[in-house]
Every structure is written in structure tokens, then in C-alpha cells.
PDB file of C-alpha atoms in Angstrom:
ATOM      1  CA  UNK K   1      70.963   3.431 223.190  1.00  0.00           C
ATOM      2  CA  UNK K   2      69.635  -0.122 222.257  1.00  0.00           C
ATOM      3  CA  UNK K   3      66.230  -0.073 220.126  1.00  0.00           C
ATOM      4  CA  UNK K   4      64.121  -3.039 218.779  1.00  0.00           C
ATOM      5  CA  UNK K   5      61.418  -2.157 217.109  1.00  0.00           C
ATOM      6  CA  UNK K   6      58.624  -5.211 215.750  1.00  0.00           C
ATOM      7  CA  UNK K   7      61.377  -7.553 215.261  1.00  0.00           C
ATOM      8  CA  UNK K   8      60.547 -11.043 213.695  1.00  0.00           C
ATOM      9  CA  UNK K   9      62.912 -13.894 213.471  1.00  0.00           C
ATOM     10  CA  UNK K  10      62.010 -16.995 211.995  1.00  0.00           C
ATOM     11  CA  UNK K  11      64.261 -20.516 211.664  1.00  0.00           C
ATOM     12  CA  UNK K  12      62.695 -22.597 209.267  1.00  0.00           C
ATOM     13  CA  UNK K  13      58.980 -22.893 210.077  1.00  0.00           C
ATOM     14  CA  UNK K  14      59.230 -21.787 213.819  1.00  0.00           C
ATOM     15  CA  UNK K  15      58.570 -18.173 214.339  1.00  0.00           C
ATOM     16  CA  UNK K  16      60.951 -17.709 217.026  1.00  0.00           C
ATOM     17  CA  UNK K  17      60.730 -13.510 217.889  1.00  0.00           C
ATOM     18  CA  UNK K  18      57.161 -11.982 216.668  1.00  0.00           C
ATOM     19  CA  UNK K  19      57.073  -7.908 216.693  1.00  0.00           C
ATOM     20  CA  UNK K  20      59.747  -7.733 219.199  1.00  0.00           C
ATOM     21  CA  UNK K  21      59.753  -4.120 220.610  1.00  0.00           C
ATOM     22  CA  UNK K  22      62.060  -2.719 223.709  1.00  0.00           C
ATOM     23  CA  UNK K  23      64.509   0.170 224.436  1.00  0.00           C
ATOM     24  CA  UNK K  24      67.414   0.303 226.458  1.00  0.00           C
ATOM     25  CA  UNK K  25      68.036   3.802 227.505  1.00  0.00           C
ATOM     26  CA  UNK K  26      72.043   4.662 228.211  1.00  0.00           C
ATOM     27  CA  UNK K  27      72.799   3.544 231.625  1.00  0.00           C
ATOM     28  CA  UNK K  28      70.194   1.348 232.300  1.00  0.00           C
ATOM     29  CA  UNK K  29      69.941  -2.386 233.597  1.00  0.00           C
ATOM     30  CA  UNK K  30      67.495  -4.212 231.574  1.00  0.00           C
ATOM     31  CA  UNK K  31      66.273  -7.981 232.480  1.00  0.00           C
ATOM     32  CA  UNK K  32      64.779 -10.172 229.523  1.00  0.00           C
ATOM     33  CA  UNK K  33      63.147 -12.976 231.388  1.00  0.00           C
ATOM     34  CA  UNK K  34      61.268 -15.653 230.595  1.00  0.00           C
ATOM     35  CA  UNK K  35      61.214 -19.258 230.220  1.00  0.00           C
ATOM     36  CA  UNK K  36      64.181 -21.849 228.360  1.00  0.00           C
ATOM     37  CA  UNK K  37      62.729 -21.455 224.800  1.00  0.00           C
ATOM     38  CA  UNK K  38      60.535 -18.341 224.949  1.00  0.00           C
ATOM     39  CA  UNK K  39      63.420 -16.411 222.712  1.00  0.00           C
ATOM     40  CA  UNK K  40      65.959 -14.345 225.210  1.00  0.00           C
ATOM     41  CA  UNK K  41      69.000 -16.040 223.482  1.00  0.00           C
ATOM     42  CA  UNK K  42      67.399 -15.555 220.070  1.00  0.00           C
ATOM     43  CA  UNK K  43      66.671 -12.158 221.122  1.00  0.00           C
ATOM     44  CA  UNK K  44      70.365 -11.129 222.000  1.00  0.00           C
ATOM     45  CA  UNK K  45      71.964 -13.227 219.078  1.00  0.00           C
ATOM     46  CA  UNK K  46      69.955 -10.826 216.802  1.00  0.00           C
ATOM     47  CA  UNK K  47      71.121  -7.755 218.139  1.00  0.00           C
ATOM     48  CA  UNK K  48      74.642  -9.381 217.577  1.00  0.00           C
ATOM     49  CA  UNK K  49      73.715 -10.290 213.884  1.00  0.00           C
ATOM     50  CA  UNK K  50      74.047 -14.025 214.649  1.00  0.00           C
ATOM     51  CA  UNK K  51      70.369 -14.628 213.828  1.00  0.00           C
ATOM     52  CA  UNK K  52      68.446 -13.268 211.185  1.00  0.00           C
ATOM     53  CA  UNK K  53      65.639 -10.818 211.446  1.00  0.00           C
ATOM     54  CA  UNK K  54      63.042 -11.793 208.763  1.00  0.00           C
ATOM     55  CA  UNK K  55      61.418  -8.235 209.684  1.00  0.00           C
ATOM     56  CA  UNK K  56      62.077  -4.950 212.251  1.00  0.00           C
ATOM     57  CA  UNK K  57      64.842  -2.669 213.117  1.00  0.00           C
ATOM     58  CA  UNK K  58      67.743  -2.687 215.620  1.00  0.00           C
ATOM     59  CA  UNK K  59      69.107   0.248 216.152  1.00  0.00           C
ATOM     60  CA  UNK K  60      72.131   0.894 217.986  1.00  0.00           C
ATOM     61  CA  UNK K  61      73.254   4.955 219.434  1.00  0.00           C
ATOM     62  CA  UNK K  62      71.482   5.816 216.482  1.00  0.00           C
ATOM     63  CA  UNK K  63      72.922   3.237 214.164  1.00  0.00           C
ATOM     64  CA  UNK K  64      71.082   0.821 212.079  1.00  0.00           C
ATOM     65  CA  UNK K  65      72.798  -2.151 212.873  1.00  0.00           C
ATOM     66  CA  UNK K  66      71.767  -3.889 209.453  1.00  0.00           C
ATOM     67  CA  UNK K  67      74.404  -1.151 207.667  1.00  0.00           C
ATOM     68  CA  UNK K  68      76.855  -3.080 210.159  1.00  0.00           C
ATOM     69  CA  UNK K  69      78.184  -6.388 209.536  1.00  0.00           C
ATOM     70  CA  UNK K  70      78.108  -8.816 212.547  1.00  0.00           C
ATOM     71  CA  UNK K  71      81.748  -9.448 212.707  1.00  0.00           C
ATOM     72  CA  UNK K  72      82.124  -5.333 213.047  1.00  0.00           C
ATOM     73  CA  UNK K  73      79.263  -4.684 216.285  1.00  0.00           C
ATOM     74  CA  UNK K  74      81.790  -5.306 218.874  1.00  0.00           C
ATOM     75  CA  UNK K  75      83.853  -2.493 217.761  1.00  0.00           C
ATOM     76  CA  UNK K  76      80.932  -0.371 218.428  1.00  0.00           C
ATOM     77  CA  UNK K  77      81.515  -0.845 221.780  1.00  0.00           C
ATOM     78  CA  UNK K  78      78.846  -3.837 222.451  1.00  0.00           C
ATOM     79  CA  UNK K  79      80.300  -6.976 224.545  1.00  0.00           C
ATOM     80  CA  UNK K  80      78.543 -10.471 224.543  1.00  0.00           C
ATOM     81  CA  UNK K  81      78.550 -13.622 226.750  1.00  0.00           C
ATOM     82  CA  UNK K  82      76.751 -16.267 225.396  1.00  0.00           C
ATOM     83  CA  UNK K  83      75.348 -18.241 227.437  1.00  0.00           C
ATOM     84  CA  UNK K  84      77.566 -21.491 226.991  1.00  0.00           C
ATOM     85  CA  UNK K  85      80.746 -19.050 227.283  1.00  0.00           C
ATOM     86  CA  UNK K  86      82.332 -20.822 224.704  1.00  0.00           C
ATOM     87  CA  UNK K  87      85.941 -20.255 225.990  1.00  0.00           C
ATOM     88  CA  UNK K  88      89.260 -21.289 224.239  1.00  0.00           C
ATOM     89  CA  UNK K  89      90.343 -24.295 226.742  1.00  0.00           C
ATOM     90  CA  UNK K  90      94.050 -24.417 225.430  1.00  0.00           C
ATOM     91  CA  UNK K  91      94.164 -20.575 225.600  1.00  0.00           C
ATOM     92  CA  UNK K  92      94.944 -19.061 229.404  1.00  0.00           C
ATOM     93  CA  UNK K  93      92.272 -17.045 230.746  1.00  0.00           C
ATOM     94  CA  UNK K  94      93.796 -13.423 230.307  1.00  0.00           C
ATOM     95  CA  UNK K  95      94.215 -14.408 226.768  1.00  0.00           C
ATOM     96  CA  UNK K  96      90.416 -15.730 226.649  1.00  0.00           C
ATOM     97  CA  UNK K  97      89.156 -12.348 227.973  1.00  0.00           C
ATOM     98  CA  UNK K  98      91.796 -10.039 225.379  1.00  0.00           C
ATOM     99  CA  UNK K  99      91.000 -12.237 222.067  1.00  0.00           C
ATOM    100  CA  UNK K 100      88.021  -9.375 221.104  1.00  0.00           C
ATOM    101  CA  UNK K 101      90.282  -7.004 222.119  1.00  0.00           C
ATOM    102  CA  UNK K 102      92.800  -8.535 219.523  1.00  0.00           C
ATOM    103  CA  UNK K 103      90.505  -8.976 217.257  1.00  0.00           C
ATOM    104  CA  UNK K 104      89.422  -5.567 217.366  1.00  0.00           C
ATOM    105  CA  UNK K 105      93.321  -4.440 217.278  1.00  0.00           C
ATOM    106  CA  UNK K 106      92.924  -2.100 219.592  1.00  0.00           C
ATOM    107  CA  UNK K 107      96.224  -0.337 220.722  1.00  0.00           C
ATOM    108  CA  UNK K 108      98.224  -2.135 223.551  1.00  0.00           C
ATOM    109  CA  UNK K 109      97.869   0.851 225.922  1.00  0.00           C
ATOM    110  CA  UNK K 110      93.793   0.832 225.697  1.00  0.00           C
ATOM    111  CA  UNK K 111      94.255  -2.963 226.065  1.00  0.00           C
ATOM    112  CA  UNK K 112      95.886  -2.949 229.205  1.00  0.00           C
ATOM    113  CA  UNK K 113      93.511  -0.057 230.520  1.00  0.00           C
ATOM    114  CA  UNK K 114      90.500  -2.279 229.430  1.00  0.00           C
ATOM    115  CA  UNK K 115      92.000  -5.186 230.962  1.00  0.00           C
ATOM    116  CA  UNK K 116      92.422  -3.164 234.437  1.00  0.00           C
ATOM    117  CA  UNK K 117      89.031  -2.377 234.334  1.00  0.00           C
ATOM    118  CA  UNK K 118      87.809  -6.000 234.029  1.00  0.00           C
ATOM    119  CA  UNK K 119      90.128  -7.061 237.105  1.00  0.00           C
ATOM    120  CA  UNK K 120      88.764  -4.305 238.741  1.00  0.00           C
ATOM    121  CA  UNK K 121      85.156  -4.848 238.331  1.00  0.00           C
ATOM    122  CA  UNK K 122      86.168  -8.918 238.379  1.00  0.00           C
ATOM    123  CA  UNK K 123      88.840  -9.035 241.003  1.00  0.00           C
ATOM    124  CA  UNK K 124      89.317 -13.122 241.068  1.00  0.00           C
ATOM    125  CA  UNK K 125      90.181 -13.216 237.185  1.00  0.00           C
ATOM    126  CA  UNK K 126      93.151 -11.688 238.120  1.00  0.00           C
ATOM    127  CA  UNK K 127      93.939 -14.411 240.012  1.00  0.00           C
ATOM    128  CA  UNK K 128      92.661 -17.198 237.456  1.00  0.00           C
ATOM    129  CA  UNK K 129      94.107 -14.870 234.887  1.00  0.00           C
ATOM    130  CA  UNK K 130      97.446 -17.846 233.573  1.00  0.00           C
ATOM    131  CA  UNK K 131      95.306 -20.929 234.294  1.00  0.00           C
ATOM    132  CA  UNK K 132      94.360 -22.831 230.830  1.00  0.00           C
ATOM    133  CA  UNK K 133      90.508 -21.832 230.449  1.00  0.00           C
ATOM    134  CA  UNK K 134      90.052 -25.362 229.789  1.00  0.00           C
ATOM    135  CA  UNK K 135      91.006 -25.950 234.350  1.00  0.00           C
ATOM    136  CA  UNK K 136      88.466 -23.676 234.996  1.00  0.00           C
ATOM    137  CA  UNK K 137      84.844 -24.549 236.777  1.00  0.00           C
ATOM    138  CA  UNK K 138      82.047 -24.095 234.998  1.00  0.00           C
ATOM    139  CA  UNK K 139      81.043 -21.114 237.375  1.00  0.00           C
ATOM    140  CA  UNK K 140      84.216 -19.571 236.896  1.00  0.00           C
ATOM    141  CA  UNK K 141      83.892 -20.130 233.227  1.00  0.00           C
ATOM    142  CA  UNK K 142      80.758 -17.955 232.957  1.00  0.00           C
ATOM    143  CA  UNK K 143      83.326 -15.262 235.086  1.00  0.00           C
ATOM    144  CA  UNK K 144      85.493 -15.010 232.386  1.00  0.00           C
ATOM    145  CA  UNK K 145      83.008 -14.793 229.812  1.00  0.00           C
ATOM    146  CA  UNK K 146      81.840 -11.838 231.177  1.00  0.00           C
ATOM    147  CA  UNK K 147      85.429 -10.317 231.860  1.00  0.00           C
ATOM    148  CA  UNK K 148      85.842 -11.049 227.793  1.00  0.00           C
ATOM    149  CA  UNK K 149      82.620  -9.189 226.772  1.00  0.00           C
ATOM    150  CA  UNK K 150      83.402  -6.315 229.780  1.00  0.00           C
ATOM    151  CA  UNK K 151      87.007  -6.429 227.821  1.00  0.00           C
ATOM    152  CA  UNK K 152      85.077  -5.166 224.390  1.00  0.00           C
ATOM    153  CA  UNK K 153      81.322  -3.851 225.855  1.00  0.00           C
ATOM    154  CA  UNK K 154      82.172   0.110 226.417  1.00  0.00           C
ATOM    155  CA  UNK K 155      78.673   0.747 226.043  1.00  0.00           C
ATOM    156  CA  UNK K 156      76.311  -1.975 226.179  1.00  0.00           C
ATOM    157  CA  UNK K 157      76.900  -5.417 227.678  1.00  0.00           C
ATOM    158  CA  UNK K 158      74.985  -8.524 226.751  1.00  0.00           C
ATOM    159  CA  UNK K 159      74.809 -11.432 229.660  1.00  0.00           C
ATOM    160  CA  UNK K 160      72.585 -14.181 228.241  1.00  0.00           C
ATOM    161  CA  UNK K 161      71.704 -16.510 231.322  1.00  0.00           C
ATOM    162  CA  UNK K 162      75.191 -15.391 233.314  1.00  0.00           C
ATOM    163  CA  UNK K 163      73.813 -17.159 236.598  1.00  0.00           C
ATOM    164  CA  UNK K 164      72.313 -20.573 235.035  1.00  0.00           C
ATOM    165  CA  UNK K 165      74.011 -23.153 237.168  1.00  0.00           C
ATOM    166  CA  UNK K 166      76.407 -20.960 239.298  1.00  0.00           C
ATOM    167  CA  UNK K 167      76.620 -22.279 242.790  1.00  0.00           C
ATOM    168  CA  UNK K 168      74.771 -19.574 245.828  1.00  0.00           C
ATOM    169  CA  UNK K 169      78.525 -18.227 246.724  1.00  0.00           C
ATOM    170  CA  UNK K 170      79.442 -17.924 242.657  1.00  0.00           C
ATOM    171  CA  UNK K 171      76.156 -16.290 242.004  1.00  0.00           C
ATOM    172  CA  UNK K 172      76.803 -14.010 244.997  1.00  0.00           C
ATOM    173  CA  UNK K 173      80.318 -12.950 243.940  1.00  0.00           C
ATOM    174  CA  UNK K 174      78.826 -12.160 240.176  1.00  0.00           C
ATOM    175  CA  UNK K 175      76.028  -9.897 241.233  1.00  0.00           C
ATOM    176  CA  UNK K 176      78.656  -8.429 242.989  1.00  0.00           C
ATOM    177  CA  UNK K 177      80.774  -8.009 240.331  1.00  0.00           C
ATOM    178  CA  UNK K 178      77.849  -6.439 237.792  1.00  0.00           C
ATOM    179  CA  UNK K 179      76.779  -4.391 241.000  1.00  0.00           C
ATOM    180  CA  UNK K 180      80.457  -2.854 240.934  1.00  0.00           C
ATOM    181  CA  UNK K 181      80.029  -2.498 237.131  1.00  0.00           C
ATOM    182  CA  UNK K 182      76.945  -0.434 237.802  1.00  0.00           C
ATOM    183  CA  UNK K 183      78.358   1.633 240.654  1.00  0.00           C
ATOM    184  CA  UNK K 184      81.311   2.846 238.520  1.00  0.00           C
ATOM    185  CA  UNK K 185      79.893   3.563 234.982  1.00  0.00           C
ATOM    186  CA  UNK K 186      76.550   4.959 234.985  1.00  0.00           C
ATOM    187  CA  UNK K 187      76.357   5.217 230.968  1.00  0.00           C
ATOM    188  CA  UNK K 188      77.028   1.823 230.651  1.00  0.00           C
ATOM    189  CA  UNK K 189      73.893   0.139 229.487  1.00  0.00           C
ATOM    190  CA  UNK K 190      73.495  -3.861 230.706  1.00  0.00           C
ATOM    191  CA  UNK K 191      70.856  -6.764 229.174  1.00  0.00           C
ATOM    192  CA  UNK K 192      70.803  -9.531 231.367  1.00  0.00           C
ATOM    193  CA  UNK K 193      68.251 -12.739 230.083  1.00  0.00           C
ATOM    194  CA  UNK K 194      67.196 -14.784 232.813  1.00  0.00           C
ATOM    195  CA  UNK K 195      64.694 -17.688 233.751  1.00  0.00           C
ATOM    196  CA  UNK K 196      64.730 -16.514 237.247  1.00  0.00           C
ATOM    197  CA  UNK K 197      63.387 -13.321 238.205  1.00  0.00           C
ATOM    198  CA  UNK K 198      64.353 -13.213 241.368  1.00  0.00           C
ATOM    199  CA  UNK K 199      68.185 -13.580 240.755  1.00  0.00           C
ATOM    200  CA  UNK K 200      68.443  -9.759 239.606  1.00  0.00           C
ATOM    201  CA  UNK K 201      66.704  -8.613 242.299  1.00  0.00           C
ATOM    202  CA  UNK K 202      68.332  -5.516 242.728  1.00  0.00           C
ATOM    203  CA  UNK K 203      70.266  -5.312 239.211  1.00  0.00           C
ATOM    204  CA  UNK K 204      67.416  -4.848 236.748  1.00  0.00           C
ATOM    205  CA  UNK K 205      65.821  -1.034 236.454  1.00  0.00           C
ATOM    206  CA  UNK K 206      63.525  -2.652 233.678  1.00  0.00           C
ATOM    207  CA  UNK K 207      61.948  -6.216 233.143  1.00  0.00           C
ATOM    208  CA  UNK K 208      60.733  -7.332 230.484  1.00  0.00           C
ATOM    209  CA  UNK K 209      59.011 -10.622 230.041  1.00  0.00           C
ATOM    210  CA  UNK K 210      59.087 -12.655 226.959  1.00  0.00           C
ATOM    211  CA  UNK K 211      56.897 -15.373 226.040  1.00  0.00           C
ATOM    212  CA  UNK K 212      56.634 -17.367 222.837  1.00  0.00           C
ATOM    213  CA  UNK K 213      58.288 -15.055 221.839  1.00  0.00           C
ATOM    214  CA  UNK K 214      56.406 -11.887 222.170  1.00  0.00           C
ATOM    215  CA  UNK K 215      57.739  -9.649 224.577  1.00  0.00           C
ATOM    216  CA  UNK K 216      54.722  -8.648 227.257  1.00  0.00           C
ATOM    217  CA  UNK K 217      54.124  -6.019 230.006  1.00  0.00           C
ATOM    218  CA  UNK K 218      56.400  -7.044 232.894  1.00  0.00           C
ATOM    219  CA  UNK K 219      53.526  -7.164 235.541  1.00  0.00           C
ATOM    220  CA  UNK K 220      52.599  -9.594 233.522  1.00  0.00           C
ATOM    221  CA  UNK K 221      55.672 -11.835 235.045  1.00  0.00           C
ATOM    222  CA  UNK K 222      55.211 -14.241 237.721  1.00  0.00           C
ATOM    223  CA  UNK K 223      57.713 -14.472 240.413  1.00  0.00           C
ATOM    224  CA  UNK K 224      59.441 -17.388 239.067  1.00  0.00           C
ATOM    225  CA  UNK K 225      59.441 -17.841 235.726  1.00  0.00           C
ATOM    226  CA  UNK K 226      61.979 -21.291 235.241  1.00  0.00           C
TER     227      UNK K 226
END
């Protein structure tokens, strides 16, 4: 589904990614963990064409993602949530999680059945749904961040740090949340970055562990990494 093959990013004099190399099969749950600064959100804001590779392919169901320009990879069916959600705090949340969908101008019947499915798999955004984004908790924020990239991400969602400072009863309800996601479309394919190891207990089929980075064996990880 997802391929990375000896990717290299560099900003400025820092080499930030060096020979990056990991697969995400269709369907699978794949954890990127490792330390703040070791590369997970450089790592995921390549695959979205946000950083610059300076070497390596990204490949995407086949598709070289450097024939695709980064304002067109959503449309391929890949949903993001950056880590600092960057909502629109005048906007109301429904609208938050439809803008890619807008953007995208997909028909209003597939929007409404997309939308569905993120109430479904995120039941309290439904009830948040006409609140200004802006009223909403930070925890709740990263919520509809991930209802907004579940609103575009048919085939591969991208959750960079989606439980970094979520209260115990927050971070319960959004593991439960991906663990419905997982439950009801197996070729759904999930990358999840995390400090914490121990948070996807349970999620993650695959961990990888990135350091400096260089992405290394994950027995390599230690059971807390942050």
C-alpha cells in the first residue's frame, strides 16, 4: 500500500530522515515510534509532500507519489492529522472535519456517507459537531482532527502523535475509536507516530522505531521511548 524506500530528507544542514525504508501492507496498523525529534513528523509530512525528499521513493498503491502534487494526495484516498490539529476556530466542528471533503469536491451524497462513517467510528463529534472548533479542549481538538482526516483517508490514515497530552479517559475513548476503525474496515491501512510505546498496545501490528532518524529493527525499542 504505503512504500518508503532509502528516503533522505534534509533542512538546511540537518539531515533529518537518512535511507528511510518501511512498508505498510493494506490493512495493517503500523506504529512509528521514537523520541520528540528523531523524525516521525518529518517522516509523515514527506509522504504528504510537505517536506522534501533530497533522495528515495514513496510509493503509494503503486503510485509514485513524486508524479503527484501535494495538494492532490488526499484525493487518493490518504487522510492526515498533524499533530497540532490545526483546526479552523471560527469554523464549527462538522465544518472542520468536511473542509477536505470540500476541497476535494466530492459529491454531497458521498459527503454525507463519509461524514456517517466518522460519527460512527467517532460517536461524540456528533455531539460537538455545531460548537465553534475554537470552544473545543485540546483533547477533543485532536478528536476532530482525526474525524477530518477519517472524512478524506479511504485508504490510509496518518495520526502523527494523536494521544500527546490527551487526558487517561480521552486517550481511552480514542483507542476506542481507532479500535472501531479497525474492527470495521480491514483494508484500511493506519500510521500512528508515537513517543510512547505502550499507548498502542493493542493497535499496532508493526513497530517500527526511529532514531536520528534512521528507522531500526523494532526489538531494538525500549519500552518507553519519551
Amino acid at each position: 500500500m504505503l512504500a518508503l524506500e532509502r528516503v533522505n530528507v534534509r533542512i538546511g544542514a540537518m539531515h533529518v530522515l537518512r535511507d528511510v525504508t518501511l512498508d505498510v501492507s493494506p490493512g495493517a496498523t503500523v506504529a512509528l515510534v521514537g523520541r520528540n525529534g528523531a523524525g516521525k513528523t518529518t517522516t509523515l509530512r514527506t509522504v504528504m509532500g510537505l517536506a522534501a525528499r533530497s533522495s528515495g521513493t514513496i510509493t503509494f498503491a503503486g503510485t509514485d507519489l513524486d508524479a503527484v502534487p501535494p495538494h492532490r494526495r488526499p484525493a487518493l484516498g490518504i487522510g492526515y492529522a498533524p499533530e497540532d490539529r490545526r483546526l479552523f476556530s471560527a469554523f464549527s466542528v462538522e465544518e472542520n472535519i468536511l473542509l477536505p471533503d470540500r476541497v476535494a469536491r466530492t459529491r454531497n451524497a458521498d459527503a454525507a456517507r463519509k461524514l456517517e462513517r466518522v460519527y460512527e467510528t467517532v460517536p461524540e463529534l456528533k455531539e460537538l459537531r455545531r460548537r465553534p472548533a475554537g470552544s473545543v479542549s485540546g483533547g477533543q481538538g485532536k478528536m476532530v482532527a482525526l474525524g477530518r482526516a477519517l472524512m478524506i483517508g479511504t485508504r490510509l490514515v496518518l495520526l502523527d502523535e494523536p494521544f500527546q497530552g490527551l487526558a487517561p479517559a480521552l486517550a481511552r475513548r480514542y483507542g476506542d475509536a481507532l479500535r472501531r476503525l479497525r474492527e470495521r474496515e480491514r483494508e484500511l491501512s493506519l500510521v500512528i507516530t508515537e513517543s510512547n510505546p505502550a499507548l498502542l498496545a493493542g493497535l499496532a501490528d508493526t513497530t517500527f522505531l526511529i532514531e536520528r532518524g534512521e528507522v531500526v529493527p523494532a526489538e531494538m525499542a525500549p519500552d518507553h521511548v519519551g
